[in-house]
Tab-separated table of C-alpha atoms and ligand atoms in Angstrom:
chain	number	residue	atom	x	y	z
Z	1	MET	CA	0.267	-0.263	0.113
Z	2	PRO	CA	1.736	3.005	-0.987
Z	3	GLN	CA	2.202	5.564	1.546
Z	4	HIS	CA	0.569	9.151	0.741
Z	5	PHE	CA	-2.235	10.355	2.336
Z	6	ASP	CA	-4.051	10.405	-0.646
Z	7	THR	CA	-3.859	7.958	-1.550
Z	8	LEU	CA	-4.215	6.829	2.391
Z	9	ALA	CA	-7.946	9.171	1.640
Z	10	ILE	CA	-9.269	6.752	-0.283
Z	11	HIS	CA	-7.705	3.232	0.045
Z	12	ALA	CA	-6.916	2.724	3.886
Z	13	GLY	CA	-9.283	0.714	6.047
Z	14	GLN	CA	-12.143	-0.021	3.014
Z	15	PRO	CA	-10.981	-3.320	0.401
Z	16	ASN	CA	-13.539	-3.667	-2.153
Z	17	ASP	CA	-15.825	-6.373	-1.177
Z	18	PRO	CA	-14.235	-9.394	-1.710
Z	19	GLU	CA	-18.561	-10.621	-1.304
Z	20	THR	CA	-19.450	-8.916	-4.237
Z	21	GLY	CA	-16.635	-6.639	-5.462
Z	22	SER	CA	-18.092	-3.119	-4.062
Z	23	ILE	CA	-15.826	-0.712	-5.072
Z	24	THR	CA	-17.408	1.593	-2.234
Z	25	PHE	CA	-17.634	-0.212	1.682
Z	26	PRO	CA	-21.340	-1.524	1.829
Z	27	ILE	CA	-23.140	-0.237	5.500
Z	28	TYR	CA	-23.915	-2.787	7.857
Z	29	GLN	CA	-26.414	-1.640	8.822
Z	30	THR	CA	-28.005	-3.549	12.228
Z	31	SER	CA	-27.893	-3.864	15.851
Z	32	THR	CA	-26.046	-7.668	16.077
Z	33	PHE	CA	-24.556	-9.935	14.732
Z	34	ALA	CA	-24.905	-13.699	14.143
Z	35	GLN	CA	-22.818	-16.389	16.155
Z	36	ASP	CA	-21.902	-19.681	15.698
Z	37	ALA	CA	-22.504	-20.860	19.346
Z	38	PRO	CA	-22.409	-19.757	22.496
Z	39	GLY	CA	-19.139	-16.734	22.809
Z	40	GLU	CA	-18.127	-18.098	18.999
Z	41	THR	CA	-19.003	-14.616	17.709
Z	42	LYS	CA	-16.990	-14.182	14.053
Z	43	GLY	CA	-15.216	-11.178	15.198
Z	44	TYR	CA	-17.843	-9.157	15.783
Z	45	CYS	CA	-21.030	-9.580	18.514
Z	46	TYR	CA	-23.169	-6.398	18.881
Z	47	ALA	CA	-23.234	-2.939	17.226
Z	48	ARG	CA	-22.050	-0.929	20.372
Z	49	THR	CA	-19.228	-2.888	21.039
Z	50	GLU	CA	-18.024	-2.623	17.407
Z	51	ASN	CA	-19.613	-3.113	13.773
Z	52	PRO	CA	-18.196	-3.115	10.583
Z	53	ASN	CA	-18.501	0.766	9.046
Z	54	ARG	CA	-16.911	2.332	12.237
Z	55	GLU	CA	-14.183	-0.210	12.569
Z	56	ALA	CA	-13.370	1.289	9.394
Z	57	LEU	CA	-12.825	4.644	9.522
Z	58	GLU	CA	-10.876	3.918	12.616
Z	59	ARG	CA	-8.616	2.364	10.413
Z	60	LEU	CA	-8.455	5.502	7.894
Z	61	LEU	CA	-8.524	7.655	10.869
Z	62	GLY	CA	-5.768	6.243	11.977
Z	63	ALA	CA	-3.450	5.337	8.821
Z	64	LEU	CA	-4.299	9.447	7.709
Z	65	GLU	CA	-3.240	10.538	11.352
Z	66	GLY	CA	-0.263	8.277	11.514
Z	67	ALA	CA	-2.049	5.781	14.978
Z	68	LYS	CA	-2.309	2.894	15.636
Z	69	HIS	CA	-5.100	2.587	17.251
Z	70	GLY	CA	-8.459	5.024	16.058
Z	71	ARG	CA	-11.763	4.683	18.319
Z	72	CYS	CA	-15.164	6.473	16.428
Z	73	PHE	CA	-18.411	8.834	19.079
Z	74	ALA	CA	-21.340	9.990	18.777
Z	75	SER	CA	-19.750	13.377	18.277
Z	76	GLY	CA	-16.959	15.642	19.314
Z	77	LEU	CA	-17.373	15.809	22.783
Z	78	ALA	CA	-18.558	12.187	23.057
Z	79	ALA	CA	-14.939	12.099	22.365
Z	80	ALA	CA	-13.818	14.575	25.129
Z	81	ASN	CA	-15.684	13.216	27.362
Z	82	ALA	CA	-13.963	9.561	26.993
Z	83	CYS	CA	-10.608	11.071	27.663
Z	84	ILE	CA	-12.027	12.930	30.314
Z	85	MET	CA	-13.074	9.523	31.368
Z	86	LEU	CA	-9.875	8.426	31.251
Z	87	LEU	CA	-8.917	10.208	34.509
Z	88	LYS	CA	-10.194	9.607	38.582
Z	89	ALA	CA	-11.451	12.783	41.101
Z	90	GLY	CA	-9.035	14.250	42.376
Z	91	ASP	CA	-6.983	14.489	39.396
Z	92	HIS	CA	-6.589	18.408	37.860
Z	93	VAL	CA	-6.383	19.483	33.802
Z	94	VAL	CA	-3.846	22.845	32.563
Z	95	ALA	CA	-6.356	22.901	28.834
Z	96	SER	CA	-6.272	26.062	27.182
Z	97	LYS	CA	-8.647	29.231	27.438
Z	98	ASP	CA	-9.290	29.268	24.221
Z	99	ILE	CA	-10.275	25.891	23.298
Z	100	TYR	CA	-14.361	24.733	21.429
Z	101	GLY	CA	-16.677	26.639	24.104
Z	102	GLY	CA	-18.431	23.157	24.286
Z	103	ALA	CA	-15.976	21.619	25.604
Z	104	TYR	CA	-15.155	24.295	27.829
Z	105	ARG	CA	-18.854	23.792	29.164
Z	106	ALA	CA	-18.617	20.407	30.145
Z	107	PHE	CA	-15.139	20.994	31.754
Z	108	SER	CA	-16.360	22.893	34.580
Z	109	LYS	CA	-20.423	22.518	34.657
Z	110	VAL	CA	-19.826	18.972	35.198
Z	111	PHE	CA	-15.843	17.167	34.947
Z	112	SER	CA	-15.656	19.789	38.248
Z	113	ASN	CA	-18.209	18.103	40.233
Z	114	PHE	CA	-17.175	15.374	39.969
Z	115	GLY	CA	-13.868	16.222	41.802
Z	116	MET	CA	-11.359	16.941	38.486
Z	117	GLU	CA	-10.270	20.350	38.299
Z	118	PHE	CA	-8.655	22.237	35.544
Z	119	THR	CA	-7.275	25.701	35.005
Z	120	PHE	CA	-7.235	27.432	31.599
Z	121	VAL	CA	-4.377	28.969	30.355
Z	122	ASP	CA	-2.812	30.738	27.662
Z	123	PRO	CA	-1.960	28.799	24.497
Z	124	VAL	CA	0.874	30.797	23.524
Z	125	ASP	CA	2.350	31.732	27.516
Z	126	LEU	CA	3.976	28.508	27.512
Z	127	THR	CA	5.771	30.053	30.636
Z	128	ALA	CA	2.736	29.805	32.110
Z	129	MET	CA	1.158	26.559	30.482
Z	130	ALA	CA	4.835	25.293	33.408
Z	131	ALA	CA	3.519	27.116	36.372
Z	132	ALA	CA	-0.329	25.699	35.580
Z	133	PHE	CA	1.141	21.625	36.649
Z	134	LYS	CA	0.612	20.446	39.979
Z	135	PRO	CA	1.652	17.180	40.981
Z	136	ASN	CA	-1.480	15.857	40.457
Z	137	THR	CA	-2.140	17.810	37.074
Z	138	THR	CA	-2.315	14.552	34.908
Z	139	MET	CA	-3.721	15.984	31.585
Z	140	LEU	CA	-2.666	19.221	29.363
Z	141	TRP	CA	-6.166	19.541	27.310
Z	142	LEU	CA	-4.558	21.820	23.557
Z	143	GLU	CA	-6.707	22.902	20.541
Z	144	THR	CA	-4.326	24.634	18.003
Z	145	PRO	CA	-4.820	26.485	15.517
Z	146	SER	CA	-7.865	27.824	18.461
Z	147	ASN	CA	-11.576	28.499	18.676
Z	148	PRO	CA	-11.787	31.120	18.497
Z	149	LYS	CA	-8.936	33.210	17.480
Z	150	LEU	CA	-7.342	30.503	15.859
Z	151	ALA	CA	-3.807	30.606	18.827
Z	152	ILE	CA	-1.553	28.101	17.533
Z	153	THR	CA	0.844	26.466	20.757
Z	154	ASP	CA	4.065	25.318	19.605
Z	155	ILE	CA	2.999	21.454	20.271
Z	156	ALA	CA	6.223	19.376	20.832
Z	157	ALA	CA	7.914	22.292	23.533
Z	158	ALA	CA	3.844	21.779	25.060
Z	159	CYS	CA	4.667	17.993	24.656
Z	160	ALA	CA	7.547	18.398	26.508
Z	161	ILE	CA	6.194	19.950	29.211
Z	162	ALA	CA	3.462	17.939	30.100
Z	163	LYS	CA	6.141	14.506	29.801
Z	164	LYS	CA	8.310	16.221	32.357
Z	165	HIS	CA	5.766	16.642	34.586
Z	166	GLY	CA	4.593	12.755	33.298
Z	167	ALA	CA	1.244	13.651	32.751
Z	168	LEU	CA	-0.923	12.928	28.811
Z	169	THR	CA	-1.478	15.575	26.518
Z	170	VAL	CA	-5.106	15.230	24.649
Z	171	CYS	CA	-5.382	17.611	21.787
Z	172	ASP	CA	-7.923	18.944	19.779
Z	173	ASN	CA	-7.162	18.860	16.043
Z	174	THR	CA	-10.130	19.599	13.984
Z	175	PHE	CA	-9.066	23.054	12.739
Z	176	ALA	CA	-6.015	22.005	11.216
Z	177	THR	CA	-7.565	18.065	10.594
Z	178	PRO	CA	-4.244	14.844	9.681
Z	179	TYR	CA	-3.658	16.372	6.729
Z	180	LEU	CA	-2.216	20.029	7.740
Z	181	GLN	CA	-0.768	18.834	10.811
Z	182	ARG	CA	0.034	15.171	12.902
Z	183	PRO	CA	0.104	15.985	16.906
Z	184	LEU	CA	0.726	12.571	17.367
Z	185	ASP	CA	4.492	12.701	15.444
Z	186	LEU	CA	4.937	15.953	17.296
Z	187	GLY	CA	4.650	14.309	20.957
Z	188	VAL	CA	0.557	13.985	21.323
Z	189	ASP	CA	-0.697	11.136	23.070
Z	190	ILE	CA	-4.444	11.599	22.020
Z	191	VAL	CA	-5.791	13.148	18.929
Z	192	LEU	CA	-9.191	14.471	19.648
Z	193	HIS	CA	-11.680	15.410	15.973
Z	194	SER	CA	-14.671	16.526	15.167
Z	195	THR	CA	-14.847	14.819	12.416
Z	196	THR	CA	-18.703	16.452	11.889
Z	197	LYS	CA	-16.490	19.627	10.936
Z	198	TYR	CA	-13.339	19.190	7.764
Z	199	LEU	CA	-13.126	15.084	7.860
Z	200	ASN	CA	-16.834	14.710	6.469
Z	201	GLY	CA	-17.188	17.910	5.131
Z	202	HIS	CA	-20.353	17.778	3.555
Z	203	GLY	CA	-22.306	18.967	7.156
Z	204	ASP	CA	-25.179	16.531	7.272
Z	205	VAL	CA	-23.626	14.550	10.083
Z	206	ILE	CA	-22.525	14.848	13.749
Z	207	SER	CA	-18.807	12.561	15.433
Z	208	GLY	CA	-16.250	12.233	16.326
Z	209	ALA	CA	-12.982	10.363	17.137
Z	210	LEU	CA	-9.357	10.001	19.156
Z	211	LEU	CA	-6.574	8.348	17.362
Z	212	THR	CA	-3.638	7.157	20.452
Z	213	ASN	CA	-0.526	5.171	19.519
Z	214	ASN	CA	-0.485	3.752	23.327
Z	215	ASP	CA	-1.630	0.849	23.397
Z	216	GLU	CA	-2.998	1.214	27.157
Z	217	LEU	CA	-4.982	3.669	26.261
Z	218	ALA	CA	-6.348	2.478	23.267
Z	219	GLN	CA	-7.818	-0.524	25.342
Z	220	ARG	CA	-9.052	1.856	27.823
Z	221	LEU	CA	-10.303	3.987	25.524
Z	222	HIS	CA	-12.196	1.199	23.712
Z	223	PHE	CA	-13.743	0.137	26.995
Z	224	LEU	CA	-14.044	3.518	27.510
Z	225	GLN	CA	-15.915	3.753	24.441
Z	226	ASN	CA	-18.229	0.355	24.535
Z	227	THR	CA	-19.371	1.272	28.663
Z	228	LEU	CA	-20.661	4.704	28.249
Z	229	GLY	CA	-21.772	4.195	24.526
Z	230	GLY	CA	-21.052	7.358	22.787
Z	231	VAL	CA	-21.255	6.023	19.431
Z	232	PRO	CA	-21.888	6.494	15.725
Z	233	GLY	CA	-24.490	5.022	13.895
Z	234	PRO	CA	-23.232	2.538	10.605
Z	235	GLN	CA	-24.069	5.092	7.735
Z	236	ASP	CA	-22.297	8.599	10.027
Z	237	CYS	CA	-19.297	6.067	10.027
Z	238	PHE	CA	-20.268	5.815	5.388
Z	239	LEU	CA	-20.970	9.245	4.850
Z	240	ILE	CA	-18.215	10.585	6.957
Z	241	MET	CA	-15.334	8.017	4.694
Z	242	ARG	CA	-17.479	9.459	1.692
Z	243	GLY	CA	-16.218	12.529	2.979
Z	244	ILE	CA	-12.172	11.619	3.697
Z	245	LYS	CA	-11.893	10.775	-0.209
Z	246	THR	CA	-11.525	14.433	-1.020
Z	247	LEU	CA	-10.653	15.417	2.263
Z	248	SER	CA	-7.024	16.374	0.591
Z	249	LEU	CA	-8.567	18.493	-2.194
Z	250	ARG	CA	-11.260	20.287	0.316
Z	251	MET	CA	-8.469	21.377	2.388
Z	252	ASP	CA	-6.568	23.012	-0.343
Z	253	ARG	CA	-8.982	24.476	-1.731
Z	254	HIS	CA	-10.574	26.181	2.465
Z	255	CYS	CA	-7.114	27.015	2.590
Z	256	GLU	CA	-6.478	28.973	-0.189
Z	257	ASN	CA	-10.014	30.780	0.794
Z	258	ALA	CA	-8.998	31.262	3.630
Z	259	ARG	CA	-6.306	33.117	3.069
Z	260	ALA	CA	-7.237	35.269	0.315
Z	261	VAL	CA	-10.582	36.311	2.968
Z	262	ALA	CA	-7.460	37.647	6.090
Z	263	GLU	CA	-5.917	39.163	3.366
Z	264	PHE	CA	-8.420	41.286	2.085
Z	265	LEU	CA	-9.805	41.385	5.659
Z	266	ALA	CA	-6.226	42.415	7.224
Z	267	ALA	CA	-6.397	45.021	4.195
Z	268	HIS	CA	-10.604	46.614	4.483
Z	269	PRO	CA	-10.399	50.163	6.331
Z	270	LYS	CA	-14.051	48.768	8.656
Z	271	VAL	CA	-11.850	45.525	10.434
Z	272	GLU	CA	-9.552	46.472	14.466
Z	273	THR	CA	-7.318	42.854	13.662
Z	274	VAL	CA	-8.041	39.683	11.684
Z	275	TYR	CA	-6.341	36.441	13.014
Z	276	PHE	CA	-4.445	33.967	10.970
Z	277	PRO	CA	-2.146	31.858	11.553
Z	278	GLY	CA	-1.096	32.595	7.431
Z	279	LEU	CA	-0.388	36.704	7.832
Z	280	THR	CA	2.795	37.320	8.294
Z	281	THR	CA	1.325	39.515	12.292
Z	282	HIS	CA	-0.353	36.157	13.524
Z	283	VAL	CA	2.306	36.319	16.785
Z	284	ASN	CA	2.980	32.221	16.602
Z	285	HIS	CA	2.285	32.791	12.666
Z	286	ASP	CA	6.018	30.564	12.783
Z	287	VAL	CA	5.416	28.204	15.042
Z	288	ALA	CA	2.473	27.788	12.636
Z	289	LYS	CA	4.670	27.304	9.904
Z	290	LYS	CA	6.684	24.938	11.307
Z	291	GLN	CA	3.727	22.319	12.409
Z	292	MET	CA	1.437	23.073	9.815
Z	293	ARG	CA	1.183	21.947	5.652
Z	294	ASP	CA	-1.023	25.480	5.528
Z	295	PHE	CA	-2.876	27.357	7.255
Z	296	GLY	CA	-6.265	25.997	7.108
Z	297	GLY	CA	-9.498	27.210	6.423
Z	298	MET	CA	-10.763	29.464	9.610
Z	299	VAL	CA	-10.142	33.296	9.710
Z	300	SER	CA	-12.058	35.067	12.810
Z	301	ALA	CA	-11.708	39.450	13.150
Z	302	GLU	CA	-12.187	42.294	15.560
Z	303	LEU	CA	-14.258	44.811	13.076
Z	304	LYS	CA	-14.021	48.593	13.754
Z	305	CYS	CA	-17.794	49.314	14.975
Z	306	SER	CA	-19.547	48.114	18.246
Z	307	VAL	CA	-20.625	44.115	19.044
Z	308	ALA	CA	-24.821	45.761	17.586
Z	309	ASP	CA	-22.969	47.063	13.998
Z	310	ALA	CA	-20.776	43.867	14.110
Z	311	LYS	CA	-23.420	41.662	14.706
Z	312	ALA	CA	-25.949	43.141	12.421
Z	313	PHE	CA	-23.314	42.441	9.640
Z	314	ALA	CA	-23.052	38.676	10.910
Z	315	SER	CA	-26.754	38.878	9.540
Z	316	ARG	CA	-26.245	40.035	6.437
Z	317	THR	CA	-24.101	38.094	4.546
Z	318	LYS	CA	-26.050	35.632	1.759
Z	319	LEU	CA	-23.279	33.741	0.494
Z	320	PHE	CA	-22.173	33.378	3.850
Z	321	THR	CA	-24.498	31.395	5.831
Z	322	LEU	CA	-24.454	32.072	9.896
Z	323	ALA	CA	-25.166	29.307	11.886
Z	324	GLU	CA	-22.855	27.299	13.930
Z	325	SER	CA	-19.906	24.744	13.015
Z	326	LEU	CA	-17.260	24.346	10.150
Z	327	GLY	CA	-15.017	23.501	7.823
Z	328	VAL	CA	-18.258	22.197	5.840
Z	329	VAL	CA	-18.117	23.342	1.982
Z	330	LYS	CA	-20.009	26.205	2.324
Z	331	SER	CA	-18.728	28.948	4.691
Z	332	LEU	CA	-20.378	29.801	7.230
Z	333	LEU	CA	-19.516	32.380	9.772
Z	334	CYS	CA	-21.427	32.414	13.975
Z	335	HIS	CA	-20.912	35.658	16.385
Z	336	PRO	CA	-19.118	33.421	18.561
Z	337	ALA	CA	-20.346	35.166	22.093
Z	338	SER	CA	-23.598	34.728	20.931
Z	339	MET	CA	-23.423	31.177	19.125
Z	340	THR	CA	-20.910	29.024	19.506
Z	341	HIS	CA	-18.818	30.360	23.501
Z	342	ALA	CA	-22.426	31.908	24.317
Z	343	SER	CA	-21.667	28.960	27.197
Z	344	VAL	CA	-18.991	30.446	28.225
Z	345	GLU	CA	-19.560	33.183	31.027
Z	346	PRO	CA	-19.568	36.660	30.123
Z	347	GLU	CA	-16.249	37.949	32.372
Z	348	VAL	CA	-14.662	34.013	31.539
Z	349	ARG	CA	-14.376	35.075	28.209
Z	350	ARG	CA	-13.583	38.723	28.936
Z	351	LYS	CA	-10.720	36.446	31.122
Z	352	HIS	CA	-10.624	34.710	28.746
Z	353	GLY	CA	-10.064	37.282	25.520
Z	354	LEU	CA	-13.126	36.730	23.943
Z	355	SER	CA	-14.293	40.156	23.142
Z	356	ASP	CA	-17.723	40.800	22.025
Z	357	GLY	CA	-16.943	41.568	19.104
Z	358	LEU	CA	-15.278	38.871	17.168
Z	359	ILE	CA	-17.088	37.226	14.407
Z	360	ARG	CA	-15.475	33.885	13.227
Z	361	LEU	CA	-16.365	33.224	9.416
Z	362	SER	CA	-15.546	28.992	8.492
Z	363	VAL	CA	-14.142	29.966	4.869
Z	364	GLY	CA	-16.007	27.374	2.215
Z	365	ILE	CA	-15.273	26.397	-0.970
Z	366	GLU	CA	-16.898	28.372	-3.193
Z	367	HIS	CA	-15.456	30.121	-5.596
Z	368	LYS	CA	-13.210	33.156	-4.055
Z	369	ASP	CA	-13.790	36.102	-5.710
Z	370	ASP	CA	-17.849	35.808	-4.327
Z	371	ILE	CA	-16.549	34.828	-0.892
Z	372	ILE	CA	-14.923	38.105	-0.375
Z	373	ASP	CA	-17.662	40.647	-2.902
Z	374	ASP	CA	-20.446	39.012	-0.203
Z	375	LEU	CA	-17.935	40.459	2.390
Z	376	ARG	CA	-17.198	43.557	1.001
Z	377	VAL	CA	-20.693	44.847	0.374
Z	378	ALA	CA	-21.212	43.486	4.162
Z	379	LEU	CA	-18.350	45.489	5.232
Z	380	GLU	CA	-19.445	48.703	3.398
Z	381	GLN	CA	-23.167	48.877	5.438
Z	382	VAL	CA	-21.084	48.385	8.164
Z	383	PRO	CA	-20.860	52.613	9.478
Z	384	SER	CA	-17.468	54.069	10.065
L	401	PLP	C1	-17.019	21.368	16.705
L	401	PLP	C2	-16.105	20.704	17.757
L	401	PLP	C3	-16.308	20.187	19.341
L	401	PLP	C4	-17.369	19.531	19.390
L	401	PLP	O1	-17.248	18.537	18.476
L	401	PLP	P1	-18.973	17.380	18.217
L	401	PLP	O2	-18.974	16.846	17.052
L	401	PLP	O3	-19.561	18.589	17.593
L	401	PLP	O4	-19.751	17.257	19.129
L	401	PLP	C5	-14.725	20.064	19.927
L	401	PLP	N1	-13.590	20.547	19.202
L	401	PLP	C6	-13.387	21.282	18.264
L	401	PLP	C7	-12.788	22.562	17.618
L	401	PLP	C8	-14.841	22.129	17.641
L	401	PLP	O5	-15.005	22.646	15.800
């Protein structure tokens, strides 16, 4: 099997069907599997424990991330929650403060009730990150590029800090995808994906995944997957596998379009700040260049206007749909303070540097001139 990413995306985990010759991996829409004698299975017993579509997707994602083991979940958050379930009461987690709002909500509102402790730190300031470690710190939680400000954490350097303290590092790789960044190669123990986003790419599935090279962790995650039960259905796994076949083509276009949008916004008089790791003005542009193949399809910006006018702008675009989520072929935009990060308390948002005027763009793969025209027209109506 050739090892290039584009080839693996189409072949890994999905041989032609030996029974029928079907070139597409069939959907095994079943809840259970016949046994030849009690306990004598053909490899599958019950579809929560394992089903062929999930297994195929797990192999495919493993091949793309350079991981020996993959585990798929019903959502990115179900995957995140399984990761936290590796811990026990009394454990402390150091997490980046600029993370997915739903992960912050799960950490601060649910898991903190079970005796786990979370400290949120600046994802860029590694000295502060190192200082947050305590004797009971057992996990470092990274998300890079981060959500929504596209901060970049130096993955290898952060992993070195965690290793020194004997803590595991989890890295949410949703924004980059394995095409742009492979955190396991940089020392991360577990990679997390919301496969809902770029991996599926077509905006029609909710699902998540964890990848690791650690045999013991993989076994524990499989146990948790089966025991907690947040598993994806076979149709969803099938759709994600279909989406992944075009991942590299889509990502190349997302990256090209996002760069054009970032450059357009950076030069626009009504735009205050643009957050895009591909701009040389980005705080960690050099780190992004070192650890990523390209800079991704997400761009965030602060407009030079009131919060009300920023929200009006977000409601005015025609090509960009005002919607939560990201990483789909269609351009989407959101106002994090009232949408994806509404579950983060206003004072915590301020403390974490997330302003109420920030707009987040998930730049799609439409023609870039149309994308930029849409933004230009919507910006014209922003009062200056
Ligand atoms: C969407 C998202 C999640 C959560 O995934 P779901 O599939 O919505 O549960 C986690 N991390 C990041 C970076 C995300 O964008």
